[in-house]
Short mmCIF file of C-alpha atoms in Angstrom, two decimals:
data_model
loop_
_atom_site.label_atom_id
_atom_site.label_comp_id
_atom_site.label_asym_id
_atom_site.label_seq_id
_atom_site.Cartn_x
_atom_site.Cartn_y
_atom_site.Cartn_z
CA UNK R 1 156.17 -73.40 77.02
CA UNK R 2 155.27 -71.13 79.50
CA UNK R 3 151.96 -70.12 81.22
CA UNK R 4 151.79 -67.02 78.90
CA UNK R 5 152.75 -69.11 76.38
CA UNK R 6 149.87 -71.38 76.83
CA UNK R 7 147.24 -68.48 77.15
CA UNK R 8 148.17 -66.48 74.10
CA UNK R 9 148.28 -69.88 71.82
CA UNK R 10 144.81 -70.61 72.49
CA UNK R 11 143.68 -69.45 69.97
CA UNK R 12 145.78 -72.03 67.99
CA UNK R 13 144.29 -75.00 69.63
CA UNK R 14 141.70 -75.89 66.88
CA UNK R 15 144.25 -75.87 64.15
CA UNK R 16 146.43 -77.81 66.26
CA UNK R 17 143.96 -80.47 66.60
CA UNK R 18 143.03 -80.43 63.48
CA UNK R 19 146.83 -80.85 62.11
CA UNK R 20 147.92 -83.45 64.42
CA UNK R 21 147.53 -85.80 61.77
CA UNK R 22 149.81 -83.92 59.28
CA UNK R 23 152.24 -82.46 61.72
CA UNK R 24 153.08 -86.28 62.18
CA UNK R 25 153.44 -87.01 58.63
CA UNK R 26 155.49 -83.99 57.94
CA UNK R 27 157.73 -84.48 60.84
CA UNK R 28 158.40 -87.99 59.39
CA UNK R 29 158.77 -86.90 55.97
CA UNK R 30 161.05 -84.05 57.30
CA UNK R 31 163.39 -86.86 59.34
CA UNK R 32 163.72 -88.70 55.39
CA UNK R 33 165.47 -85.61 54.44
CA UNK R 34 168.25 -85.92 57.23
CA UNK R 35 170.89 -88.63 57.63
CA UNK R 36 171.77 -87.59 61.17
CA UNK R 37 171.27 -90.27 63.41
CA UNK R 38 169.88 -89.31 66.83
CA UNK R 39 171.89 -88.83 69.77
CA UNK R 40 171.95 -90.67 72.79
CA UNK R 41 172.46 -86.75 74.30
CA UNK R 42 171.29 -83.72 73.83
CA UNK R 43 173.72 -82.37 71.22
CA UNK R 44 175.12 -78.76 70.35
CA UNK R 45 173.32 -78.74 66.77
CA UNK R 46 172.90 -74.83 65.29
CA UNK R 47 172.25 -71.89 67.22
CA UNK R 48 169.91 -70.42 64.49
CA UNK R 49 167.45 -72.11 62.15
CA UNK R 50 167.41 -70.19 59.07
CA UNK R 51 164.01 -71.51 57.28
CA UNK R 52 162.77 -70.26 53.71
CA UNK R 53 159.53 -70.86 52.96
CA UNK R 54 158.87 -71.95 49.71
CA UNK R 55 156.28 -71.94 47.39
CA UNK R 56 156.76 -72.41 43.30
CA UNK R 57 160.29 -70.81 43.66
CA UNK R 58 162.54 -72.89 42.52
CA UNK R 59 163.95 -70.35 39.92
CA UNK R 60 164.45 -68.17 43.24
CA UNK R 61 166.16 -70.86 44.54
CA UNK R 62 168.45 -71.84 42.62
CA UNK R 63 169.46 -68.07 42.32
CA UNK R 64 169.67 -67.43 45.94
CA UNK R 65 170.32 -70.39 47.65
CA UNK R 66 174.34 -70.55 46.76
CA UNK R 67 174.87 -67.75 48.58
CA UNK R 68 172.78 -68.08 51.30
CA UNK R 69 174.44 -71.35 52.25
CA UNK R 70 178.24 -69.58 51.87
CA UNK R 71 177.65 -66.40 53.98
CA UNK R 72 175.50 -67.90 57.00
CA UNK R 73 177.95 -70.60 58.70
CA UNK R 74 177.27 -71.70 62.22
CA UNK R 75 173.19 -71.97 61.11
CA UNK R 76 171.33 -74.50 59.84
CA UNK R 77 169.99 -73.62 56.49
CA UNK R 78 166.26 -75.32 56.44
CA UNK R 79 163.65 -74.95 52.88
CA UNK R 80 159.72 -75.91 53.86
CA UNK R 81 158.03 -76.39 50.87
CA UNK R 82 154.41 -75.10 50.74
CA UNK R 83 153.19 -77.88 48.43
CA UNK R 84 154.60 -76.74 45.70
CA UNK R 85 153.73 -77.77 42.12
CA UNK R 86 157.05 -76.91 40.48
CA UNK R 87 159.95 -78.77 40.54
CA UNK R 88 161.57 -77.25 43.91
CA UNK R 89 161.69 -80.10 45.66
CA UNK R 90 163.32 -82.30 42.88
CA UNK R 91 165.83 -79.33 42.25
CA UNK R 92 166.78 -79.10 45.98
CA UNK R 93 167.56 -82.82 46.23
CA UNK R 94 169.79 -82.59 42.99
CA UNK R 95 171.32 -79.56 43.75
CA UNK R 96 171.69 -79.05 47.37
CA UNK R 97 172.04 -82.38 48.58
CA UNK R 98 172.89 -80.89 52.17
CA UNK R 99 169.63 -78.38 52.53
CA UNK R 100 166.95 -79.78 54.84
CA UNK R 101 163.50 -80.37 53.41
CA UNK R 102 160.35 -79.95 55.28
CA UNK R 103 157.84 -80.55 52.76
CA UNK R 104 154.08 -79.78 53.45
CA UNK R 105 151.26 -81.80 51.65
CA UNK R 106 149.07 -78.16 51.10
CA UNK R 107 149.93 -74.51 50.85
CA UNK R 108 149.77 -73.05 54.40
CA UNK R 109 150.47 -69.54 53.29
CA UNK R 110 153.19 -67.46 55.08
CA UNK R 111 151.85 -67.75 58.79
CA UNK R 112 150.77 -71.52 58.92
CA UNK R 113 153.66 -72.25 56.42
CA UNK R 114 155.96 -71.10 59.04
CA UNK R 115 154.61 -72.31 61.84
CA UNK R 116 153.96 -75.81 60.62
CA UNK R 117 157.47 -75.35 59.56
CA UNK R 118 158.96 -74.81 63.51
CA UNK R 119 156.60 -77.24 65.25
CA UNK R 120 158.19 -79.83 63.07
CA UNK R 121 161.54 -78.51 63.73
CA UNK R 122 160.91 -78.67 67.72
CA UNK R 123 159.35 -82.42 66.97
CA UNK R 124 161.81 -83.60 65.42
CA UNK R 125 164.72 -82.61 67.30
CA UNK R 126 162.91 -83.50 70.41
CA UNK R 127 162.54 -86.95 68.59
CA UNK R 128 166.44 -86.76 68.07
CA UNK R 129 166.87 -85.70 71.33
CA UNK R 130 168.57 -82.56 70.32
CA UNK R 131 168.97 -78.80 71.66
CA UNK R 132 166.42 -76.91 69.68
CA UNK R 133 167.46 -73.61 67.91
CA UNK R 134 167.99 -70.39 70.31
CA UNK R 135 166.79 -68.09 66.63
CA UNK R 136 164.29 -68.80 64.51
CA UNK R 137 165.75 -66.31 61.16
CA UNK R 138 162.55 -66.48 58.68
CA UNK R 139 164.04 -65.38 55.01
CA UNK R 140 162.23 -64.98 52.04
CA UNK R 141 163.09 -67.21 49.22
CA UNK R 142 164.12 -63.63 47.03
CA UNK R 143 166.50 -62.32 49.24
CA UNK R 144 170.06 -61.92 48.70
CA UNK R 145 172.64 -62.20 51.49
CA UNK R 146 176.19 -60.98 51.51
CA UNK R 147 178.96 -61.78 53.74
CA UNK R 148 179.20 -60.60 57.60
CA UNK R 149 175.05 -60.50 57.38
CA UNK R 150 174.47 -62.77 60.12
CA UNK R 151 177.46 -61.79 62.79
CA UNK R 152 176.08 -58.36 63.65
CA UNK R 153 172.19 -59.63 64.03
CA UNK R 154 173.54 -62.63 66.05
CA UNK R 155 175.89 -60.28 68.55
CA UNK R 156 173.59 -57.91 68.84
CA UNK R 157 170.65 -60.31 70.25
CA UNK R 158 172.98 -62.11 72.84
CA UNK R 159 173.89 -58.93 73.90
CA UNK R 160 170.35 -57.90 74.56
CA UNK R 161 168.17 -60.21 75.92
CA UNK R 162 165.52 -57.64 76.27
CA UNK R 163 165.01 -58.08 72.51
CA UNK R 164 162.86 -60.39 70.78
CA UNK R 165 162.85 -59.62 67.41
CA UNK R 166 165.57 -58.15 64.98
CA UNK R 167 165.91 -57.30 61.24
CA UNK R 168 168.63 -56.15 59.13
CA UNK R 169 168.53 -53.28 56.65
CA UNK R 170 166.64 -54.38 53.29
CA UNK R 171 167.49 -52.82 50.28
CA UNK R 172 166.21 -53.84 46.68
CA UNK R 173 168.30 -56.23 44.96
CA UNK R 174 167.20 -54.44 41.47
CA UNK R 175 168.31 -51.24 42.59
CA UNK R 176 171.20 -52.01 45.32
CA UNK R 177 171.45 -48.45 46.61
CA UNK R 178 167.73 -47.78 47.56
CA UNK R 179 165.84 -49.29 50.29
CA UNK R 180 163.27 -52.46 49.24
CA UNK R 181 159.60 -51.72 49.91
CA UNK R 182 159.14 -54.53 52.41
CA UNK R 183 160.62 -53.23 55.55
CA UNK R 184 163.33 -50.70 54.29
CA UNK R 185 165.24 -49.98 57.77
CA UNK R 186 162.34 -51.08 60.20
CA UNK R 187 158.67 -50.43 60.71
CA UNK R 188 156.49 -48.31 62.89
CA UNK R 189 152.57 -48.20 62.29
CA UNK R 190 150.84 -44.43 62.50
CA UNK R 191 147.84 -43.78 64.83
CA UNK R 192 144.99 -45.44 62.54
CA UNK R 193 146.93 -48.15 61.60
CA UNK R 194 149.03 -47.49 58.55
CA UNK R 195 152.65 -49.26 58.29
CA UNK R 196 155.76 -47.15 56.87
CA UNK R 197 159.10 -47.79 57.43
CA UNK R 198 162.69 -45.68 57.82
CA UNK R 199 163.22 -45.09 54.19
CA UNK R 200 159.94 -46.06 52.57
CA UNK R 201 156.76 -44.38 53.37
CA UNK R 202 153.71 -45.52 50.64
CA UNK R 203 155.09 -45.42 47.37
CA UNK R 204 157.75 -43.50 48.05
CA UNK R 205 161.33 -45.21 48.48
CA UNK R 206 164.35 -43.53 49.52
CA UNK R 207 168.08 -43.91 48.37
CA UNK R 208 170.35 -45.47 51.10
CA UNK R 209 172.87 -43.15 51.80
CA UNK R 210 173.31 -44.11 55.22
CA UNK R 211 171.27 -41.88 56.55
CA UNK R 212 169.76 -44.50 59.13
CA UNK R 213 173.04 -46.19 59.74
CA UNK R 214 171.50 -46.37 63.87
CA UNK R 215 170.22 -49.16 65.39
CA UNK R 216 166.92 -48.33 65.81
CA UNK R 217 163.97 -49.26 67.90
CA UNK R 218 160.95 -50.52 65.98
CA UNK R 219 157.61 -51.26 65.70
CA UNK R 220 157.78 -54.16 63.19
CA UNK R 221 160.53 -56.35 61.57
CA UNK R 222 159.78 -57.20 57.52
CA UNK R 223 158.94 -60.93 57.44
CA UNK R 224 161.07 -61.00 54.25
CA UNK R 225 164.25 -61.15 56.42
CA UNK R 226 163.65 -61.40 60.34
CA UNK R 227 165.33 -62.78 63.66
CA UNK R 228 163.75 -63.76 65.97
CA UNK R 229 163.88 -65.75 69.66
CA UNK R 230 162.24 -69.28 69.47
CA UNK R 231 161.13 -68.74 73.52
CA UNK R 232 159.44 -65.53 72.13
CA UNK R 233 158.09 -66.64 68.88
CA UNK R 234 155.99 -69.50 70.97
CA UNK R 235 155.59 -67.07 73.69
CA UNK R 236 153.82 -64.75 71.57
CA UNK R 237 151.11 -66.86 70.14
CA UNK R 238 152.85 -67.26 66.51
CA UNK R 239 152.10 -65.67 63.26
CA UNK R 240 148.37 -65.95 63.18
CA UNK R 241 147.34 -68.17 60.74
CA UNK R 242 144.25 -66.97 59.88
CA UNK R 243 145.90 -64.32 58.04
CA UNK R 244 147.35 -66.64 55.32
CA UNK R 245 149.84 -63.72 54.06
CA UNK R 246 150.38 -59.97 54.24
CA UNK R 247 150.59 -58.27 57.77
CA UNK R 248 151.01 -61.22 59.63
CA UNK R 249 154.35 -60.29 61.05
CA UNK R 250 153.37 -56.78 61.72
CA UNK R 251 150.75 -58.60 64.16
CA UNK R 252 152.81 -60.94 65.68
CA UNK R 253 155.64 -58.01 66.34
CA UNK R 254 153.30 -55.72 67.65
CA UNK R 255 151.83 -58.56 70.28
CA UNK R 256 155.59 -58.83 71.26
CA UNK R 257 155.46 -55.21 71.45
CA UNK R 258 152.58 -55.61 73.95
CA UNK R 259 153.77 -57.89 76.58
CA UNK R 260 156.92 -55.41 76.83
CA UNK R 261 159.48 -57.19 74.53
CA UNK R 262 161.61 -54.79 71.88
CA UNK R 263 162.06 -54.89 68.35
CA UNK R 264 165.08 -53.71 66.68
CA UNK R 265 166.83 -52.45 63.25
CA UNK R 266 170.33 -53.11 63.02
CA UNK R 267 171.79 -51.70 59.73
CA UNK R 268 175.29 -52.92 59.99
CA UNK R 269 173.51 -56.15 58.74
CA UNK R 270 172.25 -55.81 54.85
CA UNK R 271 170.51 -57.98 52.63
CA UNK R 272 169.10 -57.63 49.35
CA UNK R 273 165.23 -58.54 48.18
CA UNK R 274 163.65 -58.82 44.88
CA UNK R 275 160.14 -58.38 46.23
CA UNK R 276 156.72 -59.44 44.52
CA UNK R 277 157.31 -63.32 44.08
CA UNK R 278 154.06 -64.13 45.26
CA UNK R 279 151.55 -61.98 44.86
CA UNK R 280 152.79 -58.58 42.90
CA UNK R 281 151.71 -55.12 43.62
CA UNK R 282 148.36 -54.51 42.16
CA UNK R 283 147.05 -57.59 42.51
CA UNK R 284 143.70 -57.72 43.83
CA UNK R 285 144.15 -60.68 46.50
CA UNK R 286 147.49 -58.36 47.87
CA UNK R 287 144.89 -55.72 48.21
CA UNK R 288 142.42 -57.54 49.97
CA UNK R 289 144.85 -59.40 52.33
CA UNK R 290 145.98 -56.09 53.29
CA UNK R 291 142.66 -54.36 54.54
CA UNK R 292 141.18 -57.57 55.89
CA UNK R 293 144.43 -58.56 57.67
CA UNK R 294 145.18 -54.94 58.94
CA UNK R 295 141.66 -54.40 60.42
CA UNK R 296 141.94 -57.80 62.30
CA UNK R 297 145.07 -56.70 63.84
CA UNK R 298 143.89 -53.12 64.65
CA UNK R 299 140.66 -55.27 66.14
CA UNK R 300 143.04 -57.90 68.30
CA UNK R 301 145.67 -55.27 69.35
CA UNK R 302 144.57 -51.72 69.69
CA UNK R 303 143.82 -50.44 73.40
CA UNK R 304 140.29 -50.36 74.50
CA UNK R 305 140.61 -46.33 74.73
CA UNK R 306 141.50 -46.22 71.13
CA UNK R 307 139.48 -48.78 69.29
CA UNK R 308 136.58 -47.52 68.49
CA UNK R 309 137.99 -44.11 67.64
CA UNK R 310 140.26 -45.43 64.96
CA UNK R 311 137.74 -48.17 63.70
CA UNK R 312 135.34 -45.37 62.99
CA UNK R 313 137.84 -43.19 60.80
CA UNK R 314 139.13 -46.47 59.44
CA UNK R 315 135.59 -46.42 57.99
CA UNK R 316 135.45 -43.57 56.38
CA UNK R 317 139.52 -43.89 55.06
CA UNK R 318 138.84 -47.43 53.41
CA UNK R 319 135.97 -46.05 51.69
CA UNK R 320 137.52 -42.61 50.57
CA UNK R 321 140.23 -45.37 49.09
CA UNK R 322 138.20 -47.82 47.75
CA UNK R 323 136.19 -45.08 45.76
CA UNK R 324 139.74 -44.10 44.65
CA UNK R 325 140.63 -47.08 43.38
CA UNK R 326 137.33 -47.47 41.18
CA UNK R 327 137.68 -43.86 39.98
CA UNK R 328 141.13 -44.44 38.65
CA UNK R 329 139.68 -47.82 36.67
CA UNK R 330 141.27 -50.16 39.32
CA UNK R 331 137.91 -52.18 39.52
CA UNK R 332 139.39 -55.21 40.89
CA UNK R 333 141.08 -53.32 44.16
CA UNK R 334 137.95 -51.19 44.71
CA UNK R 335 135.78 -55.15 45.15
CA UNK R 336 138.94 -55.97 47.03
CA UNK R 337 138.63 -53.51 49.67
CA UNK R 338 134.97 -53.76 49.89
CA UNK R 339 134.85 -57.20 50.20
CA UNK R 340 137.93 -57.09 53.00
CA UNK R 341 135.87 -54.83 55.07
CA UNK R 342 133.02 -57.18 55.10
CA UNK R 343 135.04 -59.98 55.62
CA UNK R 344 136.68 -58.42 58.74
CA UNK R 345 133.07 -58.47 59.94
CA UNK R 346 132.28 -62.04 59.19
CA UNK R 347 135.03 -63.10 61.52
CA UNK R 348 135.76 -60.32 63.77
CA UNK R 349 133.58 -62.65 66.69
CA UNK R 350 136.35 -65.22 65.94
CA UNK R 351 139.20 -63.04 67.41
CA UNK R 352 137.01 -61.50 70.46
CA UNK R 353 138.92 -64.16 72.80
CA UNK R 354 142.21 -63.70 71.23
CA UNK R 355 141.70 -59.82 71.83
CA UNK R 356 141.06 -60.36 75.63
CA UNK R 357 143.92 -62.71 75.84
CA UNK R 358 146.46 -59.80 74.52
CA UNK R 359 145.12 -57.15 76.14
CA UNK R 360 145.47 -59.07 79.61
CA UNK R 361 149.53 -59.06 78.90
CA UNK R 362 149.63 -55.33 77.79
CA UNK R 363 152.43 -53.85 80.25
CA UNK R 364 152.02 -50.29 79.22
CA UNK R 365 148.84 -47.87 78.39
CA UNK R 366 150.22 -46.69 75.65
CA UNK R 367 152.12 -48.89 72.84
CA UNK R 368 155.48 -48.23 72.09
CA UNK R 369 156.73 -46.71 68.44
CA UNK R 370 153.23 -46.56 67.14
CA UNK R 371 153.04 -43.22 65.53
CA UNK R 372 150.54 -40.30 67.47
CA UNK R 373 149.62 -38.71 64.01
CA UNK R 374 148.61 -39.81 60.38
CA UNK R 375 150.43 -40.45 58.24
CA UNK R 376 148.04 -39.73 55.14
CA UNK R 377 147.94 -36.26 56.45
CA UNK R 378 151.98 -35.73 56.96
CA UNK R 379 152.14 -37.23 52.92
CA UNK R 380 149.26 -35.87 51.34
CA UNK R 381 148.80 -33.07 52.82
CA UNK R 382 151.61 -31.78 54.18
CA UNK R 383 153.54 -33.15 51.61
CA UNK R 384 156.05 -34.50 53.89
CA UNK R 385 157.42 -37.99 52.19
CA UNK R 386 160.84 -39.34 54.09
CA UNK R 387 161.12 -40.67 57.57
CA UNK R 388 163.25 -37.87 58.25
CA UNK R 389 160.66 -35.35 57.81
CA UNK R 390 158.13 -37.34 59.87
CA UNK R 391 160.14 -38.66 62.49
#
């Protein structure tokens, strides 16, 4: 790991030590689900680590899985198991006697899921004495792949080092020809904060009619299907797992973003996702996960020139929408929101080192692809609803 490494993961020490315990039991619990034997040399094992974090989805499994494991030859297709209480893990072991398990004794949410998920994968190979993965691909359990998905993200990132971070274009896998609401054809955040996305901007999704067929330069890559450098991902920090779900790779992309790494779309790769497994929209929780964890990131990675600015209209915005919410009977998101400011509050002393820490590695003033205007104001007011009338 490297000194910059070491800085920015910090913040991950305490969890650390307090997992040491369990990383060891999962990595040996992990090493029951494999048969390989370890080599007396450090071996050419996969390229890419494809993991799927997993969490009461065994009906998505089952589903998705077949293809998965057709269309992505050359990786190594890996399912961590966030203590589930359904029968995934007994279905895997029936069924797809060739999948590696890494199962986890508690539910570590998307960011600690993942992580735990890669620290075992670097233990145990080191254990195995075995080349770790170059790509970490983190795929949701609802996603669809088709064939030739993998050879354009691949070729693309050995062709540019320069780039941490890739994603394919995501379109809905109820409707095939529109884009999916989680990350569409790449993400960019506006000026206070707000994510969108080339063909999806709030509510409203666009058909795909190849109308951002580029490869694109991004803010953010959708967690539901993303690439991404192993150097970098450790590099970075990690997810942060103190945001359990929801934003989490928005943060972690935009840190990359930071120390002067690049993001990309590349739409020659598709994939289709489902969307909602979890936690659906309109659930309360989603709600609150959203405004606590989008605050924290505004808090760890905004400038100092901007962050008071934007945490003082962020103020008045989360109120205007909370007050929304209870006017339109939605009582549930209205405590959500209230309760996710507060929260952000409680722990925003938590994150004052981690703030320091990124802001030391920023390379540029100004951050790349993050938006200069609202983008309330270019929908609501100005009624303007596609990326290609914002962009």
């Amino acid at each position: 790991m490297t000194e910059q490494a070491q800085q920015l993961s910090l913040f991950e020490q305490e969890s650390i030590e307090q997992e040491n315990t369990e990383q060891e039991e999962l990595t040996e619990q992990a090493d029951t689900q494999s048969n390989q034997p370890a080599a007396e040399e450090p071996t050419d094992t996969s390229r890419i680590a494809i993991v799927i974090l997993n969490w009461n989805g065994a009906t998505m499994l089952e589903h998705y899985l077949p293809d998965i494991l057709k269309y992505s030859a050359g990786a190594e297709v890996i399912v961590a198991d966030n203590a589930s209480t359904d029968d995934s893990v007994k279905m895997l072991k029936r069924d797809f006697p060739d999948v590696r398990i890494i199962p986890m004794s508690r539910n570590w949410g998307f960011a600690g899921g993942y992580n735990q998920a890669f620290k075992v994968i670097e233990t145990t190979n080191e254990r195995e004495n075995k080349k770790s993965p170059e790509y970490y691909i983190l795929l949701n359990s609802d996603v669809r792949v088709e064939e030739g998905w993998l050879q354009p993200l691949v070729e693309y990132m050995d062709q540019h080092p320069e780039v941490a971070v890739c994603q394919p274009k995501i379109l809905s896998d109820v409707f095939p020809t529109r884009f999916e609401y989680a990350g569409a054809c790449g993400g960019f955040l506006d000026k206070y904060g707000y994510p969108y996305c080339r063909g999806r901007i709030f509510n409203t999704i666009e058909t795909d009619e190849g109308q951002y067929n580029d490869v694109k330069e991004i803010l953010w890559a959708s967690g539901a299907c993303m690439m991404v450098r192993s150097q970098d991902y450790w590099d970075a920090g990690t997810l942060d797992r103190k945001f359990f779900a929801h934003q989490e790779e928005i943060d972690f992309c935009w840190r990359l973003n930071i120390m002067g790494k690049k993001i990309v779309c590349i739409p020659s790769s598709k994939v289709y996702h489902l969307g909602g497994g979890t936690l659906p929209k309109g659930n309360p929780k989603k709600t609150y996960l959203n405004f606590r964890n989008n605050l924290t990131m505004l808090y760890k990675n905004l400038p100092e020139k901007d962050l008071d600015h934007v945490m003082r209209v962020r103020f008045w915005l989360d109120y205007i929408a909370a007050f929304k919410e209870l006017l339109t009977g939605k009582i549930g998101d209205f405590k959500a929101i209230i309760k996710a400011r507060r929260d952000f509050y409680k722990w925003k002393s938590e994150f004052a080192v981690v703030r320091r820490q990124i802001q030391a590695f920023r390379q540029t003033k100004e951050d790349q692809n993050i938006s200069n205007f609202s983008i309330l104001q270019k929908y609501y007011i100005f009624r303007k609803k596609t990326y290609d009338k914002i962009s």
